[in-house]
């Protein structure tokens, strides 16, 4: 699911690229698009510029720039933008390739006479140009393959992440293609002045990734001190981290590596920061790796944690707005951290309605934990929805009894389908201004 902020950012980025291309046309063509060859060549340039510009954006976002988190709403949103920018980059790349393939068809249909004269080239320069064209063609084939594997959810993550490491090298090949084939005069025009820093930033980001420096300054080592398998396929893992752990805010997550070959997985930190460099994860069995996690982990086993990341924080709610917290299944983990932090000063806990959806409350250890934490926080009103007893959460149950001018801040962590249902129902059923906060845990 693409967030509103992601869509706005992509539209603004594409608009800036198109505007810079359009501003360069008068200088390039003089009287404008006067012939079919003008249209063909400018279509070729525009699709190519859009593709490489969006690829540059994906490379920069892949470095996990923490400084962008406040602007985009967290690393999960940054990766969402990374994903859609990559999809659009390949789409424009395919369009670029199709336009290029239309060269011979246009010549057969309209002849060569109207085509603009190209620069004379021979010898080494001609060979380099041919190499740049060939690299671009094969590069788009590889990019399409990488995109299809990324979208194919059944393809194992542990294999996909190794293939994905080849993207920086592929990007650098496409940079060579773009830089060499873009007309020289364009580099002094608006499109070149925009494209040059994008290519430089993307190239530096690619080299940063290739030498394994992404997230390096935010990595901390530690060891597993407790592993406990609960009912409902949940494994509780407690880790003691080294002294260089910088602490975390409740609601944040970390990229956790228990095994080097498996790589890092994003897990929400389910405990508040007590200043002792100890973190707790409640991990749901959602795949092959997490399903066997309890049997694969041992006390004393080393762990590598990168983070913390994320901006899922109720303190970002608008002052005076009504707060509604909704958790489903293991999506309760950020709320557990919130409630733990509130134990330090119950009087400062916000007024909020907390709804927890579970399949079987009687056997759910997280439901029991919620009850313990909320018992000491009178401003938090807990309601558990037990699907085994036919209790389903609907938007009507969330509609506030009294509306305020500040509207409603709804904090949600759970299945995408439930989020969509609640968001649409709340917006239709109440006249309140709704701000819907949701993490987007789809890192590929």
Coordinates of C-alpha atoms in Angstrom, one line a residue, residues 41-375:
X41 CA 14.3 11.9 -29.9
X42 CA 12.8 13.9 -27.1
X43 CA 10.6 11.0 -26.1
X44 CA 13.8 8.9 -25.9
X45 CA 15.6 11.5 -23.8
X46 CA 12.7 12.2 -21.5
X47 CA 12.0 8.5 -20.7
X48 CA 15.7 7.9 -20.2
X49 CA 16.2 10.9 -17.9
X50 CA 13.1 10.0 -15.8
X51 CA 14.4 6.4 -15.5
X52 CA 17.9 7.2 -14.4
X53 CA 16.7 10.1 -12.1
X54 CA 14.3 7.7 -10.3
X55 CA 17.1 5.1 -10.1
X56 CA 19.3 7.7 -8.5
X57 CA 16.6 8.3 -5.9
X58 CA 16.3 4.6 -5.1
X59 CA 20.1 4.4 -4.6
X60 CA 20.1 7.3 -2.2
X61 CA 17.1 5.9 -0.2
X62 CA 18.8 2.5 0.0
X63 CA 21.5 3.9 2.3
X64 CA 18.8 4.3 5.0
X65 CA 19.2 8.1 5.4
X66 CA 18.0 8.8 9.0
X67 CA 17.8 12.5 8.4
X68 CA 14.8 11.9 6.1
X69 CA 12.8 10.0 8.7
X70 CA 11.1 13.1 10.2
X71 CA 10.2 14.3 6.7
X72 CA 8.8 11.0 5.3
X73 CA 7.5 9.4 8.6
X74 CA 10.1 6.8 9.3
X75 CA 12.4 4.3 7.6
X76 CA 9.4 2.1 6.7
X77 CA 8.1 5.0 4.6
X78 CA 11.5 5.6 3.1
X79 CA 11.6 2.0 2.0
X80 CA 8.1 2.3 0.6
X81 CA 9.3 5.3 -1.4
X82 CA 12.4 3.3 -2.5
X83 CA 10.2 0.5 -3.7
X84 CA 7.8 2.6 -5.8
X85 CA 10.6 4.8 -7.1
X86 CA 12.3 1.6 -8.3
X87 CA 9.1 0.3 -10.0
X88 CA 8.7 3.6 -11.8
X89 CA 12.3 3.7 -12.8
X90 CA 12.1 0.3 -14.5
X91 CA 8.8 1.3 -16.1
X92 CA 10.3 4.4 -17.6
X93 CA 13.3 2.3 -18.6
X94 CA 11.1 -0.1 -20.5
X95 CA 9.4 2.9 -22.2
X96 CA 12.8 4.2 -23.1
X97 CA 13.8 0.8 -24.6
X98 CA 10.5 0.6 -26.6
X99 CA 11.1 4.1 -28.0
X100 CA 14.6 3.1 -29.0
X101 CA 13.3 0.0 -30.7
X102 CA 11.0 2.2 -32.7
X103 CA 13.9 3.8 -34.5
X104 CA 13.9 1.4 -37.5
X105 CA 10.1 1.5 -37.7
X106 CA 10.1 5.3 -37.9
X107 CA 12.8 5.3 -40.6
X108 CA 10.9 2.8 -42.7
X109 CA 7.6 4.7 -42.3
X110 CA 8.8 8.3 -42.7
X111 CA 12.3 8.1 -44.1
X112 CA 15.5 9.6 -42.8
X113 CA 15.2 13.1 -44.2
X114 CA 13.5 14.7 -41.2
X115 CA 16.0 13.3 -38.7
X116 CA 18.3 15.8 -36.9
X117 CA 21.9 15.5 -37.9
X118 CA 23.9 13.7 -35.2
X119 CA 27.4 14.6 -34.2
X120 CA 30.2 13.0 -36.2
X121 CA 32.0 10.3 -34.3
X122 CA 34.5 7.7 -35.3
X123 CA 37.1 5.3 -33.9
X124 CA 37.3 5.1 -30.1
X125 CA 34.4 7.6 -29.5
X126 CA 32.1 5.5 -31.8
X127 CA 33.1 2.3 -30.0
X128 CA 32.4 3.9 -26.6
X129 CA 29.0 5.0 -27.8
X130 CA 28.2 1.6 -29.0
X131 CA 29.3 0.1 -25.7
X132 CA 27.1 2.6 -23.8
X133 CA 24.1 1.7 -25.9
X134 CA 24.7 -2.1 -25.3
X135 CA 25.2 -1.6 -21.6
X136 CA 22.0 0.3 -21.4
X137 CA 20.0 -2.4 -23.2
X138 CA 21.4 -5.2 -21.1
X139 CA 21.0 -3.1 -18.0
X140 CA 17.3 -2.6 -18.5
X141 CA 16.9 -6.4 -19.0
X142 CA 18.6 -7.0 -15.7
X143 CA 16.6 -4.3 -14.0
X144 CA 13.4 -5.9 -15.2
X145 CA 14.5 -9.2 -13.8
X146 CA 15.4 -7.7 -10.5
X147 CA 12.0 -6.0 -10.3
X148 CA 10.1 -9.2 -11.0
X149 CA 12.0 -11.1 -8.3
X150 CA 11.4 -8.3 -5.8
X151 CA 7.6 -8.4 -6.5
X152 CA 7.5 -12.2 -6.5
X153 CA 6.8 -12.7 -2.8
X154 CA 7.4 -16.5 -3.0
X155 CA 11.0 -16.0 -3.9
X156 CA 13.1 -16.7 -0.8
X157 CA 14.3 -13.5 1.0
X158 CA 17.7 -15.0 1.8
X159 CA 18.4 -15.5 -2.0
X160 CA 16.8 -12.2 -3.0
X161 CA 18.9 -10.1 -0.7
X162 CA 22.1 -11.4 -2.3
X163 CA 20.8 -10.7 -5.8
X164 CA 19.7 -7.3 -4.7
X165 CA 23.3 -6.4 -3.7
X166 CA 24.1 -6.3 -7.4
X167 CA 21.8 -3.3 -8.0
X168 CA 24.5 -0.7 -7.2
X169 CA 26.8 -2.2 -9.8
X170 CA 24.0 -2.3 -12.3
X171 CA 23.1 1.3 -11.5
X172 CA 26.7 2.4 -12.2
X173 CA 26.5 0.8 -15.6
X174 CA 23.3 2.7 -16.4
X175 CA 25.0 5.9 -15.2
X176 CA 27.7 5.4 -17.8
X177 CA 25.0 4.8 -20.4
X178 CA 23.1 8.0 -19.5
X179 CA 26.1 10.3 -19.0
X180 CA 27.7 9.3 -22.3
X181 CA 24.6 9.4 -24.5
X182 CA 22.9 12.5 -23.2
X183 CA 23.7 15.4 -25.6
X184 CA 26.6 17.5 -24.4
X185 CA 24.8 20.7 -24.6
X186 CA 22.1 19.5 -22.2
X187 CA 24.6 19.4 -19.3
X188 CA 24.5 23.2 -19.2
X189 CA 20.7 23.4 -19.3
X190 CA 18.2 22.9 -16.4
X191 CA 17.9 19.1 -17.1
X192 CA 21.6 18.7 -16.9
X193 CA 21.9 20.8 -13.8
X194 CA 19.3 18.6 -12.1
X195 CA 20.6 15.3 -13.4
X196 CA 24.3 15.9 -12.6
X197 CA 23.9 16.0 -8.7
X198 CA 21.4 13.1 -8.9
X199 CA 23.9 11.0 -10.7
X200 CA 26.7 12.0 -8.4
X201 CA 24.6 11.3 -5.3
X202 CA 23.4 8.0 -6.7
X203 CA 26.9 6.9 -7.6
X204 CA 28.3 7.8 -4.2
X205 CA 25.4 5.9 -2.6
X206 CA 26.1 2.9 -4.8
X207 CA 29.7 2.8 -3.8
X208 CA 28.7 3.2 -0.2
X209 CA 26.5 0.1 -0.5
X210 CA 29.1 -1.9 -2.5
X211 CA 31.7 -1.6 0.3
X212 CA 29.1 -2.5 3.0
X213 CA 28.9 0.8 4.8
X214 CA 25.1 1.1 4.9
X215 CA 23.9 1.6 8.4
X216 CA 27.5 0.9 9.7
X217 CA 27.4 3.7 12.3
X218 CA 24.1 2.5 13.8
X219 CA 25.1 -1.2 14.3
X220 CA 25.6 -2.6 17.8
X221 CA 26.6 -6.1 18.8
X222 CA 25.2 -8.0 21.7
X223 CA 24.0 -11.4 22.9
X224 CA 20.8 -13.3 23.4
X225 CA 20.0 -13.6 27.1
X226 CA 16.5 -15.2 27.0
X227 CA 14.4 -17.1 24.5
X228 CA 10.9 -18.1 25.3
X229 CA 8.3 -19.6 23.0
X230 CA 4.7 -18.5 23.6
X231 CA 1.4 -19.8 22.3
X232 CA 0.1 -18.5 19.0
X233 CA 3.5 -18.9 17.4
X234 CA 5.2 -16.0 19.2
X235 CA 8.8 -16.1 20.3
X236 CA 10.0 -13.6 22.9
X237 CA 13.7 -12.8 22.5
X238 CA 15.6 -10.6 25.0
X239 CA 19.0 -9.2 24.0
X240 CA 21.7 -7.5 26.0
X241 CA 23.5 -5.1 23.8
X242 CA 27.0 -3.5 24.1
X243 CA 27.5 -0.1 25.7
X244 CA 27.5 1.7 22.3
X245 CA 23.8 1.1 21.9
X246 CA 22.3 4.6 21.7
X247 CA 18.9 3.7 23.1
X248 CA 15.5 3.8 21.5
X249 CA 12.1 5.5 21.6
X250 CA 9.1 3.3 22.2
X251 CA 7.5 2.3 18.9
X252 CA 10.8 2.1 17.0
X253 CA 12.2 -1.0 15.3
X254 CA 15.6 -2.5 14.5
X255 CA 17.2 -4.6 11.8
X256 CA 18.2 -7.8 13.7
X257 CA 20.7 -10.4 12.5
X258 CA 20.8 -13.6 14.6
X259 CA 22.6 -15.5 11.8
X260 CA 25.1 -13.9 9.3
X261 CA 23.9 -15.9 6.3
X262 CA 20.3 -15.2 7.0
X263 CA 20.8 -11.5 7.1
X264 CA 18.8 -8.8 8.9
X265 CA 15.0 -8.8 9.6
X266 CA 13.0 -5.8 10.9
X267 CA 11.5 -6.4 14.3
X268 CA 9.7 -3.8 16.5
X269 CA 11.3 -3.3 19.9
X270 CA 8.6 -4.5 22.4
X271 CA 10.1 -2.9 25.5
X272 CA 10.8 0.6 26.7
X273 CA 14.3 1.9 27.0
X274 CA 15.4 1.6 30.7
X275 CA 18.9 2.7 30.1
X276 CA 20.4 -0.7 30.5
X277 CA 20.9 -1.5 26.8
X278 CA 18.5 -4.4 27.0
X279 CA 15.8 -4.8 24.3
X280 CA 12.9 -7.3 23.9
X281 CA 11.4 -8.6 20.7
X282 CA 8.1 -10.4 20.3
X283 CA 8.5 -12.2 17.0
X284 CA 5.5 -13.8 15.2
X285 CA 6.0 -16.9 13.1
X286 CA 5.2 -15.5 9.7
X287 CA 7.7 -17.4 7.4
X288 CA 10.2 -20.2 7.3
X289 CA 12.8 -18.4 9.3
X290 CA 10.6 -17.0 12.1
X291 CA 8.7 -20.2 12.3
X292 CA 11.7 -22.1 13.6
X293 CA 13.3 -19.2 15.4
X294 CA 12.7 -20.5 18.9
X295 CA 14.6 -23.8 18.2
X296 CA 17.4 -22.0 16.3
X297 CA 18.3 -19.5 19.0
X298 CA 20.4 -20.2 22.1
X299 CA 21.2 -18.1 25.2
X300 CA 24.6 -16.5 24.7
X301 CA 24.3 -16.5 20.9
X302 CA 25.7 -13.3 19.4
X303 CA 23.3 -10.8 17.7
X304 CA 23.9 -7.8 15.5
X305 CA 21.4 -5.0 15.7
X306 CA 21.1 -2.0 13.4
X307 CA 19.0 0.9 14.5
X308 CA 16.8 2.1 16.0
X309 CA 14.6 3.4 13.2
X310 CA 11.0 4.6 12.8
X311 CA 8.7 7.4 13.9
X312 CA 5.7 5.4 15.3
X313 CA 5.3 7.6 18.3
X314 CA 2.1 8.8 19.9
X315 CA 3.8 12.0 21.0
X316 CA 3.5 13.1 17.4
X317 CA -0.2 13.3 17.8
X318 CA -1.8 16.7 17.5
X319 CA -2.3 18.3 20.9
X320 CA -5.9 18.1 22.0
X321 CA -6.8 15.4 19.5
X322 CA -8.6 12.2 20.6
X323 CA -6.2 9.2 20.5
X324 CA -7.3 5.8 19.4
X325 CA -4.7 2.9 19.4
X326 CA -5.5 -0.2 17.5
X327 CA -3.3 -3.4 17.6
X328 CA -3.9 -6.7 16.0
X329 CA -1.8 -9.8 16.8
X330 CA 1.9 -9.2 17.0
X331 CA 1.2 -5.6 15.9
X332 CA 0.8 -4.9 19.6
X333 CA 4.6 -4.8 20.1
X334 CA 5.0 -1.0 19.7
X335 CA 2.1 -0.4 22.1
X336 CA 3.7 -2.6 24.7
X337 CA 6.8 -0.4 24.5
X338 CA 4.6 2.7 24.8
X339 CA 2.8 1.3 27.9
X340 CA 6.0 0.3 29.5
X341 CA 7.4 3.8 29.2
X342 CA 4.2 5.2 30.7
X343 CA 4.8 3.1 33.8
X344 CA 7.6 5.5 34.8
X345 CA 5.1 8.3 35.2
X346 CA 1.5 7.2 35.0
X347 CA 0.2 10.7 35.5
X348 CA 1.7 11.8 32.2
X349 CA 0.2 8.9 30.2
X350 CA -2.1 10.2 27.4
X351 CA -5.8 9.6 27.3
X352 CA -6.3 6.9 24.7
X353 CA -8.7 4.1 23.8
X354 CA -6.6 0.9 23.1
X355 CA -8.2 -1.8 21.0
X356 CA -6.5 -5.2 20.7
X357 CA -7.6 -7.8 18.2
X358 CA -6.6 -11.4 19.0
X359 CA -7.7 -14.9 17.9
X360 CA -7.9 -16.3 21.4
X361 CA -7.6 -13.9 24.3
X362 CA -7.5 -16.8 26.9
X363 CA -4.2 -18.3 25.4
X364 CA -2.7 -15.0 24.2
X365 CA 0.2 -14.0 26.4
X366 CA 0.3 -10.5 24.9
X367 CA -3.3 -9.9 25.9
X368 CA -2.4 -10.8 29.5
X369 CA 0.6 -8.4 29.4
X370 CA -1.6 -5.6 28.0
X371 CA -4.0 -6.1 30.9
X372 CA -1.1 -5.9 33.5
X373 CA 0.3 -2.7 32.0
X374 CA -3.1 -0.9 31.5
X375 CA -4.1 -1.7 35.1

